[in-house]
Coordinates of C-alpha atoms and ligand atoms in Angstrom, one line a residue:
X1276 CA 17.4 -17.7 -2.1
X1277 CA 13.6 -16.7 -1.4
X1278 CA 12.8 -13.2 -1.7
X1279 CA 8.7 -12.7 -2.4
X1280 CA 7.2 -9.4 -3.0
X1281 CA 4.0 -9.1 -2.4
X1282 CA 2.4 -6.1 -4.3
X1283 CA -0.6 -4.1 -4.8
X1284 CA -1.5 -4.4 -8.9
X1285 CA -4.5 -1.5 -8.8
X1286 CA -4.9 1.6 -6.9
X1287 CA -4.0 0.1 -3.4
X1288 CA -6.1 -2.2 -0.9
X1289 CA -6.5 -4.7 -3.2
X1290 CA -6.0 -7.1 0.0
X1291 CA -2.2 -6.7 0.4
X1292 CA -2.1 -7.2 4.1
X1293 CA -4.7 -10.4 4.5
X1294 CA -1.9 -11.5 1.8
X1295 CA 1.1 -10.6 3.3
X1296 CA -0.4 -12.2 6.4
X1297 CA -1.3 -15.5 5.1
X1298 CA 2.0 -16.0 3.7
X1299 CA 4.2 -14.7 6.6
X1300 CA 2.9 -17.8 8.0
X1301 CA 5.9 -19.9 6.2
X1302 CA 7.9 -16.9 5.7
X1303 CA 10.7 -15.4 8.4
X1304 CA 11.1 -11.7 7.4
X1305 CA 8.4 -9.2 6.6
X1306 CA 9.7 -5.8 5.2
X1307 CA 7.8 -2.4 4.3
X1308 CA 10.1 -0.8 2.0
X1309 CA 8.2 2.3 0.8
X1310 CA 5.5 4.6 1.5
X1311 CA 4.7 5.4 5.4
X1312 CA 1.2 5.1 7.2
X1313 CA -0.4 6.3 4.0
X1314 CA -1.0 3.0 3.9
X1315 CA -3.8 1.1 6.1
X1316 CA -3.4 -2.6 6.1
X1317 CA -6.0 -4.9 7.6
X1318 CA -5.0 -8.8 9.0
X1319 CA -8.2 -10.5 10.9
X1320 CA -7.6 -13.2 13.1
X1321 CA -9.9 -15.3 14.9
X1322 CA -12.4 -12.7 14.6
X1323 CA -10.2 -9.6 15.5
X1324 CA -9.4 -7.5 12.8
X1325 CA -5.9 -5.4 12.7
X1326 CA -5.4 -2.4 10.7
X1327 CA -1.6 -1.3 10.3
X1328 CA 0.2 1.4 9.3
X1329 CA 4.0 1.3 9.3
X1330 CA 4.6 -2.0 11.2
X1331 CA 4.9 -5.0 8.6
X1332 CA 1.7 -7.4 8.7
X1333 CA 4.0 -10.2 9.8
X1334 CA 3.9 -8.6 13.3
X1335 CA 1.2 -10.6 14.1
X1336 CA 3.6 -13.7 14.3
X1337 CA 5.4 -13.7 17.5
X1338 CA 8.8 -15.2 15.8
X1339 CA 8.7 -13.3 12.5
X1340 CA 11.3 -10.2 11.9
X1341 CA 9.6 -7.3 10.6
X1342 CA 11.5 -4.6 8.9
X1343 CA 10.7 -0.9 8.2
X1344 CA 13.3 -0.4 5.6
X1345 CA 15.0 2.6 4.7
X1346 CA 12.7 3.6 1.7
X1347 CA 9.9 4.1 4.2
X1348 CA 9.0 7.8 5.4
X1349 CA 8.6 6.9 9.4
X1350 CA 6.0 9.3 11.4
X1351 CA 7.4 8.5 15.1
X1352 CA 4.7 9.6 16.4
X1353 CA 2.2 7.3 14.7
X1354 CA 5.2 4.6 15.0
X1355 CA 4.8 5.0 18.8
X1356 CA 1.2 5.0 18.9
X1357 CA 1.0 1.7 16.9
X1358 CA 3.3 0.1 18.8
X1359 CA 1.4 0.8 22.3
X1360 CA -1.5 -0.2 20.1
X1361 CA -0.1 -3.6 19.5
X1362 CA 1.2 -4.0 22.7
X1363 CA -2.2 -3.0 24.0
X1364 CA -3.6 -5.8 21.8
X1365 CA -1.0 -8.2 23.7
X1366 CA 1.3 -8.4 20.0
X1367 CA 4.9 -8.7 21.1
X1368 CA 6.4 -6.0 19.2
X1369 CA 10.4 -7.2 20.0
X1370 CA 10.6 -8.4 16.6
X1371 CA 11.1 -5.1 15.2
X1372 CA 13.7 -3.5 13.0
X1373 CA 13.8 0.0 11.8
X1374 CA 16.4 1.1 9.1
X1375 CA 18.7 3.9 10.5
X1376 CA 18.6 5.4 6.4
X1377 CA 14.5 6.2 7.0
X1378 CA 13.5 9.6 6.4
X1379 CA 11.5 10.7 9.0
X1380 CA 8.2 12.8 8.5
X1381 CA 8.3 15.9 10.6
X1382 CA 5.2 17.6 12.2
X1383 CA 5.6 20.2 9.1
X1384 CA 5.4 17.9 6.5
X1385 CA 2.0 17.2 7.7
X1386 CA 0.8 21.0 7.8
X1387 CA 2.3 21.5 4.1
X1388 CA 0.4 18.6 2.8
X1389 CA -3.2 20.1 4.0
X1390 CA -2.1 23.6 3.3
X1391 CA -1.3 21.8 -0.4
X1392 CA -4.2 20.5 -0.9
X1393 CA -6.7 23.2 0.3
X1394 CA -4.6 25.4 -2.2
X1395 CA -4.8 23.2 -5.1
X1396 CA -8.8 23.4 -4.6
X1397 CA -10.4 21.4 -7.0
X1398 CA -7.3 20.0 -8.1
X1399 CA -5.9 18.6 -5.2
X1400 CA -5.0 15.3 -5.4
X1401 CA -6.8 13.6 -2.6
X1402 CA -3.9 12.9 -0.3
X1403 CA -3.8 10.9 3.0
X1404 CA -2.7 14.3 4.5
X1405 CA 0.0 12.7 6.4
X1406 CA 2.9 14.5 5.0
X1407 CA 4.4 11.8 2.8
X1408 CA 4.3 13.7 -0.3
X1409 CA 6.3 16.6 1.3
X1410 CA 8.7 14.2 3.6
X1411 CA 9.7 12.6 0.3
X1412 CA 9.8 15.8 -1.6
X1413 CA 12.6 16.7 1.5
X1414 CA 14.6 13.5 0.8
X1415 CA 15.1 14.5 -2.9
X1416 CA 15.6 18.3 -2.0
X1417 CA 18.6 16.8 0.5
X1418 CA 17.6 18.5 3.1
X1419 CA 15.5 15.3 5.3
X1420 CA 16.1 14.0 8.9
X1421 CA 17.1 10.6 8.8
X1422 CA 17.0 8.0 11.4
X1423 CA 20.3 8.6 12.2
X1424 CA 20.2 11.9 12.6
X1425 CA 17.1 12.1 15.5
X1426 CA 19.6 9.3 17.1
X1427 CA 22.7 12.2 17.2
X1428 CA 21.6 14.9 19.5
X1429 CA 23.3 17.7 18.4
X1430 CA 23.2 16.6 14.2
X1431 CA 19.8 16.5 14.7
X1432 CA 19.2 19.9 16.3
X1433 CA 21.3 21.5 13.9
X1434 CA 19.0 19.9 11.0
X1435 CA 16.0 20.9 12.8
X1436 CA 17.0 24.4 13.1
X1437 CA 17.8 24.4 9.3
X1438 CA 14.8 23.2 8.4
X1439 CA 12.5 25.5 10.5
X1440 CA 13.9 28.5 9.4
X1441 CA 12.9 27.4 5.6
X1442 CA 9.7 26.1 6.3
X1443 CA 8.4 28.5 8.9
X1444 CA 9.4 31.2 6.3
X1445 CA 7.2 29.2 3.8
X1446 CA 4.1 28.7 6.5
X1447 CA 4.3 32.4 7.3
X1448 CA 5.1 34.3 4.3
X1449 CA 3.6 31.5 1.9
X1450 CA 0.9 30.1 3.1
X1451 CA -0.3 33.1 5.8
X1452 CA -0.3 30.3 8.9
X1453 CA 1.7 30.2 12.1
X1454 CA 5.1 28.2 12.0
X1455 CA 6.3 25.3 14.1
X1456 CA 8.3 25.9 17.4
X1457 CA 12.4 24.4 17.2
X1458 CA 11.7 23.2 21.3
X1459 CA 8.3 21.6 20.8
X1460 CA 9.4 19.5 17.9
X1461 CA 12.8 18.8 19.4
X1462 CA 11.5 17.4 22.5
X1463 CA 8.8 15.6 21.1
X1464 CA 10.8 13.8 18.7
X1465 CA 13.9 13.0 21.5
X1466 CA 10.7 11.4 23.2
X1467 CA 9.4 9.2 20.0
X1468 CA 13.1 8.3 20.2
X1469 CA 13.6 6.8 23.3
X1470 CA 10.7 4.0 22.6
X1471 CA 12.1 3.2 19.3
X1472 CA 15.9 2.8 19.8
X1473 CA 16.2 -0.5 20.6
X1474 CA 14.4 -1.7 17.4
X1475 CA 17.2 1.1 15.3
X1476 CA 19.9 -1.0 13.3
X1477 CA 21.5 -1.0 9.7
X1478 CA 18.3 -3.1 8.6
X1479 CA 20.3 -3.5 5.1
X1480 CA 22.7 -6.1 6.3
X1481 CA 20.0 -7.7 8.7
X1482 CA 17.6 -9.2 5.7
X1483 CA 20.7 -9.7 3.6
X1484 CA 21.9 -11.4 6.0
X1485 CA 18.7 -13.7 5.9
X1486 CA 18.2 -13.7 2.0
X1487 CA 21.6 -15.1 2.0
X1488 CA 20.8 -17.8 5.2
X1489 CA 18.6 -18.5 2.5
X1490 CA 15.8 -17.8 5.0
X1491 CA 11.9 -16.7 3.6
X1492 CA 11.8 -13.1 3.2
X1493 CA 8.6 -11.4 2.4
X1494 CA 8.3 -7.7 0.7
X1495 CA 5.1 -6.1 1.8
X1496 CA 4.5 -3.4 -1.0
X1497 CA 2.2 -0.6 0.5
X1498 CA 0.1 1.5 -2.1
X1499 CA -0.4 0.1 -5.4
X1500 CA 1.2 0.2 -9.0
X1501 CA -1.0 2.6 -10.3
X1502 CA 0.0 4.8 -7.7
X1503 CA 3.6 4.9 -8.3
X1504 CA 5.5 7.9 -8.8
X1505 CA 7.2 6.8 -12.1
X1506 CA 4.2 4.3 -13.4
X1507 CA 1.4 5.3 -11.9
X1508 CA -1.7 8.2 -12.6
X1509 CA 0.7 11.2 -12.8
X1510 CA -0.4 13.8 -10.7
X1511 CA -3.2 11.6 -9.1
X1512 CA -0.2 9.1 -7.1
X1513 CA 1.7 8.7 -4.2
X1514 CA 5.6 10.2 -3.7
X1515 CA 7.0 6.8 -3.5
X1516 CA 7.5 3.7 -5.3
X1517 CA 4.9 1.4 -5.1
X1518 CA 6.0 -1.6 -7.3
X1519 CA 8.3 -4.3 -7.2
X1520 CA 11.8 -3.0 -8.7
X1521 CA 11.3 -0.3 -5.4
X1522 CA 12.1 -3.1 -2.8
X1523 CA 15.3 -3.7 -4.4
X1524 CA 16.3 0.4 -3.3
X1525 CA 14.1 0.6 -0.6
X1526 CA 15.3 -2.3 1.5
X1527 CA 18.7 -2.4 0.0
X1528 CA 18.6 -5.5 -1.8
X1529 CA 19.9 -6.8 -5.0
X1530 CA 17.5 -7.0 -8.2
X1531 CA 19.1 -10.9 -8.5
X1532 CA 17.5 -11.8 -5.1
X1533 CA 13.6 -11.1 -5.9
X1534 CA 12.5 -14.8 -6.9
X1535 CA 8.7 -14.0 -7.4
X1536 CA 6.4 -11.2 -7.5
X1537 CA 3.2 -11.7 -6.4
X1538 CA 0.5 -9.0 -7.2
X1539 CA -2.6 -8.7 -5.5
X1540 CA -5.5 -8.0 -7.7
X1541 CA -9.1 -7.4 -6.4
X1542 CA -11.7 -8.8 -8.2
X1543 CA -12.6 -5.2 -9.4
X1544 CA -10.8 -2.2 -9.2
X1545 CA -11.7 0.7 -6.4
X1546 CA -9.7 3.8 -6.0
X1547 CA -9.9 6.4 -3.6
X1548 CA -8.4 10.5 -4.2
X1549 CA -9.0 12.1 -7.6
X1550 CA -8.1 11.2 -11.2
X1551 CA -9.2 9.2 -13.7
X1552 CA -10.8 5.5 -13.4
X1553 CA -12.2 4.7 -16.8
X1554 CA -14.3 1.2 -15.0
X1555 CA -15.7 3.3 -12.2
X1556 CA -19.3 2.4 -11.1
X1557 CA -21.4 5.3 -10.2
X1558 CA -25.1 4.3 -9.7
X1559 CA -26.2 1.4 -7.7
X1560 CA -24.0 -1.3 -9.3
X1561 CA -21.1 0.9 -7.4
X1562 CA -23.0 1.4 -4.6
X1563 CA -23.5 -2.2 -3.8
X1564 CA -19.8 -3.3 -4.2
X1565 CA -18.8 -0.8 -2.2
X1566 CA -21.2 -2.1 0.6
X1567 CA -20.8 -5.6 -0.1
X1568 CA -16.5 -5.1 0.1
X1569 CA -17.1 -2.3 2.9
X1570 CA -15.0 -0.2 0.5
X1571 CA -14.3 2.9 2.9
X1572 CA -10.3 3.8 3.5
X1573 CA -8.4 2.2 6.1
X1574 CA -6.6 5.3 6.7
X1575 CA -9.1 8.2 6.5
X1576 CA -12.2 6.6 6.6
X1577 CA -13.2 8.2 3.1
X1578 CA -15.6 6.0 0.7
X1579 CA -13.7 4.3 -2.0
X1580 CA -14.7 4.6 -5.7
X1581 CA -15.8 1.3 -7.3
X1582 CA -15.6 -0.5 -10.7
X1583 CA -15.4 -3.6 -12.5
X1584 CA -12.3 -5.1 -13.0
X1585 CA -10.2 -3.2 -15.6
X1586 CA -7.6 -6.2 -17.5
X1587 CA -6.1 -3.2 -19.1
X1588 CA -4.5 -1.9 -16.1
X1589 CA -3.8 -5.7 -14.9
X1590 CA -1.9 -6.2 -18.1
X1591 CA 0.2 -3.2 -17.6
X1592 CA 1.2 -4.1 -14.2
X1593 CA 2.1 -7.3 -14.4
X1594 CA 4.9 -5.9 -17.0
X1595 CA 5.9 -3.1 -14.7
X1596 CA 6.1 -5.2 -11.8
X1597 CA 7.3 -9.2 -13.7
X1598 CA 4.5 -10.8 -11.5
X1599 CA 5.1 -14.6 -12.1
X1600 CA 1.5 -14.9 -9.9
X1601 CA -1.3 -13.5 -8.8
X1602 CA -3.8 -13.4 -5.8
X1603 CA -7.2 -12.3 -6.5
X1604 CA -8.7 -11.2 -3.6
X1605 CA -12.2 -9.9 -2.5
X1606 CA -14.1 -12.5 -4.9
X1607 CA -16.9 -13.5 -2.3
X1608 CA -17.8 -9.8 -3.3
X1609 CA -19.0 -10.3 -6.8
X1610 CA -21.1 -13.5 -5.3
X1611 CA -24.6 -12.0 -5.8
X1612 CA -23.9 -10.4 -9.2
X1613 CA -25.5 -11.7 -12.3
X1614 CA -23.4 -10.3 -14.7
X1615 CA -19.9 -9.5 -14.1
X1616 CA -18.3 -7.3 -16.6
X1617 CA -14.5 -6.7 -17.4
X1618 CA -12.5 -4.3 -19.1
X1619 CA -10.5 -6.0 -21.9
X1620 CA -9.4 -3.4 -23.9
X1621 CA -10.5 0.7 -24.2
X1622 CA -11.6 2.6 -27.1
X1623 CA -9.9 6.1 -27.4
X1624 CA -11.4 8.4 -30.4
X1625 CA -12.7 5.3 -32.4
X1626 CA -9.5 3.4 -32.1
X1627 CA -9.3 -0.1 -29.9
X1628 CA -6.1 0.0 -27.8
X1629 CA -4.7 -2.1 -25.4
X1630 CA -1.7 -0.3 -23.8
X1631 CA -2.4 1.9 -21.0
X1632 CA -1.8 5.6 -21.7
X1633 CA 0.7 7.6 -20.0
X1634 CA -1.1 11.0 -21.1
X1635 CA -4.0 11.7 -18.2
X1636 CA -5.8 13.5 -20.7
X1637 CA -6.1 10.2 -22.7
X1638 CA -7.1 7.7 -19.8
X1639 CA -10.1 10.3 -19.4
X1640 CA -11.1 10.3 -22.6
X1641 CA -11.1 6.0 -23.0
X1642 CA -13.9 4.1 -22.7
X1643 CA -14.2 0.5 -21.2
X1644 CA -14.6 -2.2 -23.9
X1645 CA -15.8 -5.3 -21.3
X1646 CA -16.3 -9.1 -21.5
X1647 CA -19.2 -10.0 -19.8
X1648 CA -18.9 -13.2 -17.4
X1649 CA -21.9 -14.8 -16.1
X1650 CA -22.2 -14.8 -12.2
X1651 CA -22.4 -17.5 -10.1
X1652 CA -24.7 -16.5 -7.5
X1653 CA -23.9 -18.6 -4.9
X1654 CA -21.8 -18.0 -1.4
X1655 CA -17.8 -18.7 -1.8
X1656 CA -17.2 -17.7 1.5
X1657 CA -16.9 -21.3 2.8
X1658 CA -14.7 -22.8 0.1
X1659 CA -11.4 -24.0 0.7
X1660 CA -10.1 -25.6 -2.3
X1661 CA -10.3 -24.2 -5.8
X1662 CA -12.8 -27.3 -6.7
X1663 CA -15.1 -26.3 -4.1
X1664 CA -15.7 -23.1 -6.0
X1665 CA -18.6 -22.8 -8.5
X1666 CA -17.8 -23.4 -12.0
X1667 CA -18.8 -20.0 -12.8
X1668 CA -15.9 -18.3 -10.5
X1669 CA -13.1 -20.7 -11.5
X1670 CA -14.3 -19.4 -15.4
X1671 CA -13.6 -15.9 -13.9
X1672 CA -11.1 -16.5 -12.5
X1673 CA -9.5 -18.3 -15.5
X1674 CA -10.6 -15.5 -17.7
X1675 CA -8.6 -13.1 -15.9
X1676 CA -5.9 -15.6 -16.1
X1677 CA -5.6 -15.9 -19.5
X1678 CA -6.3 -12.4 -20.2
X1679 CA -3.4 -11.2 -18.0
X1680 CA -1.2 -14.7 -18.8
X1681 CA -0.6 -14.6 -14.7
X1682 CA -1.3 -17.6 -12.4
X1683 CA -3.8 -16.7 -9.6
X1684 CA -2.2 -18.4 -7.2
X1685 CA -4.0 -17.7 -4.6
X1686 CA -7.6 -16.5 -4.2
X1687 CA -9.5 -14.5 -0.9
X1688 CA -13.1 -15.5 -0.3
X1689 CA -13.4 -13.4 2.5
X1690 CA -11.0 -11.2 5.0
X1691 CA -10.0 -14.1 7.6
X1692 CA -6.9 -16.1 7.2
X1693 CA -8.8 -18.9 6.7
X1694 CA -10.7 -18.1 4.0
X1695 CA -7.7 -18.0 1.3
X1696 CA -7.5 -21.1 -1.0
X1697 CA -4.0 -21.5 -1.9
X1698 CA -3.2 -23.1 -5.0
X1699 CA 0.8 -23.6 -5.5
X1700 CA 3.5 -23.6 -3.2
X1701 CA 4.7 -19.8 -3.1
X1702 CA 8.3 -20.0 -1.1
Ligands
GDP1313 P1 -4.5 -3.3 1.7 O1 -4.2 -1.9 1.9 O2 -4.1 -3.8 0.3 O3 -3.8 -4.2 2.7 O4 -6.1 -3.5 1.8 P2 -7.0 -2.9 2.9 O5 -6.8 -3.6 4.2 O6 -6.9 -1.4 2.9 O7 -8.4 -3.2 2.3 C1 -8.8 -4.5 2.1 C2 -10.1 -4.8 2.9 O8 -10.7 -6.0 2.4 C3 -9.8 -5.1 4.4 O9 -10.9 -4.7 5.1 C4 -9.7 -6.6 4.4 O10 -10.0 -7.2 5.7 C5 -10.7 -7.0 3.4 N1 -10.4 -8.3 2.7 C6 -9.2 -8.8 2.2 N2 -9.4 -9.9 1.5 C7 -10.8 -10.1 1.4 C8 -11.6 -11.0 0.8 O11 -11.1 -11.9 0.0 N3 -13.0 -10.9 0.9 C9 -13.5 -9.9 1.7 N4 -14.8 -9.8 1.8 N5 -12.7 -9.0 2.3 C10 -11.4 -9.0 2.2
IMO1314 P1 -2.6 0.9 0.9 O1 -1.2 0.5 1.3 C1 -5.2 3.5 -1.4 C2 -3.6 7.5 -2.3 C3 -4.4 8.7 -1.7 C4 -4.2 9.7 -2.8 C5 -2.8 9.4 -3.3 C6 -1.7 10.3 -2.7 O2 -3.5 0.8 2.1 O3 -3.0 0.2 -0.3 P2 -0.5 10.3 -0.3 O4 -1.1 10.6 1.0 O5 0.2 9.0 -0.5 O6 0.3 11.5 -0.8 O7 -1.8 10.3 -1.3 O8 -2.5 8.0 -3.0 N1 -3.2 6.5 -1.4 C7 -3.7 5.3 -1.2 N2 -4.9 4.7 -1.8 N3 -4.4 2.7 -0.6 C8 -3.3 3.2 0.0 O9 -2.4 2.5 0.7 C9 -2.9 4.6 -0.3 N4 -1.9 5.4 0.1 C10 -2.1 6.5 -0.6 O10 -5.7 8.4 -1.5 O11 -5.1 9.4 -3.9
MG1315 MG1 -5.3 -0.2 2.5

C-alpha cells in the first residue's frame, strides 16, 4: 500500500505542482481531489513551463493515470479548454479519469461569485471568481449537477430548469442583473460533454483498484491548509477542503490507505485575497521576494502578499494534516538575503503563545516573535545534493526542522525538475 498526499502547508502555491511533478515520476496515479481551477499549478520541463488547473500535474507523464475525483468542482468549459491546451502542447491527454460524483460549476456560479464579492465591498474575500465558492455552496444546499447528471439528458434538463428558476430569481430580483438562458447553458454544456465522456467513470473503484494492486498513488492537494474550510482563516478561505483527511472523502478512499503526508512549505509564507497575515512584508523586503519568487497568481494574475516564514502556522499544520515530511520549496529565493527572519512564536496582548488562534480578530492583533538566521548569500540554484548546499541553508533548513519536528525531505532550488534535491525515498 502507497498512498502519498502531497499538500499545500501555507496559503497555497507553496510549489505543490513542481512537487507533485517530481514525484509522479515513480508514482502511477495522480489525483485532484478537491477544489476546481481555483487552483493554478505550474510544472517546467526542459524549459517550458505548464500551468494547470483541474487536470492532475502527473499529466505530463504519458503513462501516468490522472484522476479528477469526485470532491472536485469541474468547470467543463475550462476542463475543455485545458485539454485542447495540452493537446495543443502535444500532452496525450488519454490518461484521464473524471469521477462521475463531481459537482459541476455552472455558468451561474460564476456570475454569483463576482456579484458576491462586489457586494461585500471592502469585505469581500478576494476570491478566484470562478464560482467555486457557490458550486460548493450548491452541493451542500442539494440542489448541484453532478457528472452524472450532464451524462442523462433529460435528468439533466430537469435539474437545469430547477436550478434556473431559483437563481435567475436571485440575479434579477436580488442582485438587479439579467439571468442565464435554460437553451444556452443546456447546449453549451451537452457540447463540453461530448469531449469529456470517454475520460467519465466511477473514478472510486479505479484508484482503489490501484491502491490495492499496491500500485504508487499520488494525492495532489490544491489550495493550502490555511485555506480550508474547517482549519483555515475563517471567512478569508476556500469552500473546500484543502488538507489531507479531505482526500480520504474526496477521492473515496479509506483514512487506513494514506501512508505519508507530504506538505509543501515555501521558504516564507505569501498569500493572496484578504485577511490576516501576521509575517507579511510590506516595504522593500516584500517587494524583493516577491520579484525574486515572481510571486504573482497563477490563476488571476494578481500580486501575491509576501513574508517571512511563519513556524507558527507550520506547526499547526503539520498537526491538522499528520505530515511525516516536508518539502521546502522556493529556497534559491532567500539566496541574496542577509538576514532571514522567522516566526517562532506570536505575542498577543503581552502574552507569548504558540497555538494558532481560531478567532480572526486574534490572528490580527499577534505580533511575529522571529529567530533570526544568517543568510548565506550565495547561488543554490545549481545544487543537487543536500551537501552541495551552503552551510548556512542546511542551518535553515534544520531550523525549520527542528522547530516543526518534520523531515524536509525534499528541497526546490529553483522551478525545473531538476533542481529538487531529494533526500529520502518517498514511495
Ligand atoms: P502551487 O499552486 O502550489 O502548485 O504553486 P504555483 O505554481 O502557483 O506557484 C509556485 C511558483 O514557484 C511556480 O511559478 C513554480 O514554477 C515556482 N517554483 C516552484 N518551486 C520553485 C523553487 O524551488 N524555486 C523557484 N525559484 N521557483 C519555484
Ligand atoms: P493553488 O492550488 C492561492 C484563495 C483566493 C481567495 C480564497 C477564496 O494554486 O495553491 P476561491 O476562489 O477559492 O473561493 O477563493 O482562496 N485561493 C488560492 N490562493 N492558491 C490557490 O490555489 C488558491 N485557490 C484559492 O485567492 O483568497
Ligand atoms: Mg498556485
Amino acid at each position: 500500500m502507497s498512498a502519498v498526499a502531497v499538500i499545500g502547508s501555507q496559503w497555497g502555491d507553496e510549489g505543490k505542482g513542481k512537487i507533485t511533478d517530481y514525484l509522479a515520476e515513480k508514482a502511477e496515479m495522480v489525483v485532484r481531489y478537491q477544489g476546481g481551477n481555483n487552483a493554478g499549478h505550474t510544472v517546467v520541463v526542459d524549459d517550458k513551463e505548464f500551468k494547470l488547473h483541474l487536470i492532475p500535474s502527473g499529466i505530463l507523464y504519458p503513462e501516468k493515470m490522472c484522476v479528477i475525483g469526485n470532491g472536485v468542482v469541474i468547470d467543463p468549459e475550462v476542463l475543455c479548454k485545458e485539454l485542447a491546451y495540452l493537446e495543443k502542447e502535444g500532452i496525450n491527454t488519454d490518461n484521464l479519469r473524471i469521477s462521475l460524483r463531481a459537482h459541476l460549476i455552472m455558468p451561474y456560479h460564476i456570475r454569483l461569485d463576482e456579484l458576491e464579492e462586489e457586494r461585500k465591498g471592502v469585505n469581500k474575500i478576494g476570491t478566484t471568481r470562478r464560482g467555486i465558492g457557490p458550486a460548493y455552496m450548491d452541493k451542500a444546499a442539494r440542489v448541484g449537477i453532478r457528472v452524472v447528471d450532464l451524462m442523462d439528458e433529460k435528468e439533466f434538463a430537469d435539474i437545469l430548469q430547477r436550478n434556473l428558476e431559483e437563481k435567475n430569481h436571485v440575479l434579477q430580483k436580488i442582485y438587479g442583473v439579467e439571468g442565464f438562458k435554460f437553451e444556452d447553458i443546456f447546449n453549451k454544456y451537452r457540447s463540453y460533454l461530448a469531449r469529456i465522456e470517454k475520460y467519465i467513470t466511477d473514478t472510486t473503484a479505479v484508484i482503489n483498484e490501484y491502491i490495492e494492486q499496491g500500485k504508487k498513488v499520488l494525492f495532489e492537494g490544491a489550495q493550502g491548509t490555511l485555506l480550508d474550510l474547517d482549519h483555515g482563516t475563517y471567512p478569508y478561505v476556500t469552500s473546500s477542503h484543502p488538507v489531507a483527511g479531505a482526500a480520504c472523502i474526496g477521492a473515496g478512499i479509506g483514512p487506513t490507505k494514506i501512508r505519508r503526508v507530504i506538505g509543501v512549505v515555501k521558504a516564507y509564507t505569501t498569500r493572496v485575497g484578504e485577511g490576516p497575515f501576521p509575517t507579511e512584508l510590506l516595504g522593500e523586503e516584500g517587494e524583493l521576494i516577491r520579484k525574486r519568487g515572481w510571486e504573482y497568481g497563477t490563476t488571476t494574475g494578481r500580486p501575491r502578499r509576501c513574508g517571512w516564514l511563519d513556524a507558527v502556522i507550520l506547526n499547526y499544520s503539520a498537526r491538522i494534516n499528520g505530515m511525516n515530511g516536508c518539502a521546502i520549496t522556493k529556497l534559491d529565493v532567500l539566496d541574496s538575503l542577509a538576514k532571514i527572519k522567522v516566526c517562532v512564536a506570536y505575542e498577543y496582548r503581552g502574552q507569548v503563545i504558540k497555538n494558532f488562534p481560531a478567532s480572526l480578530k486574534a490572528l490580527a492583533e499577534c505580533k511575529p516573535i522571529y529567530e533570526e538566521f544568517e543568510g548565506w548569500q550565495t547561488d543554490t540554484t545549481k545544487a543537487r545534493s543536500y551537501e552541495e548546499l551552503p552551510a548556512k541553508a542546511r542551518q535553515y533548513i534544520e531550523g525549520i526542522a527542528e522547530i516543526i519536528k518534520v523531515k524536509p525531505v525534499i528541497i526546490a532550488v529553483g522551478p525545473k525538475r531538476e533542481q529538487t534535491i531529494f533526500r529520502e525515498e518517498i514511495f
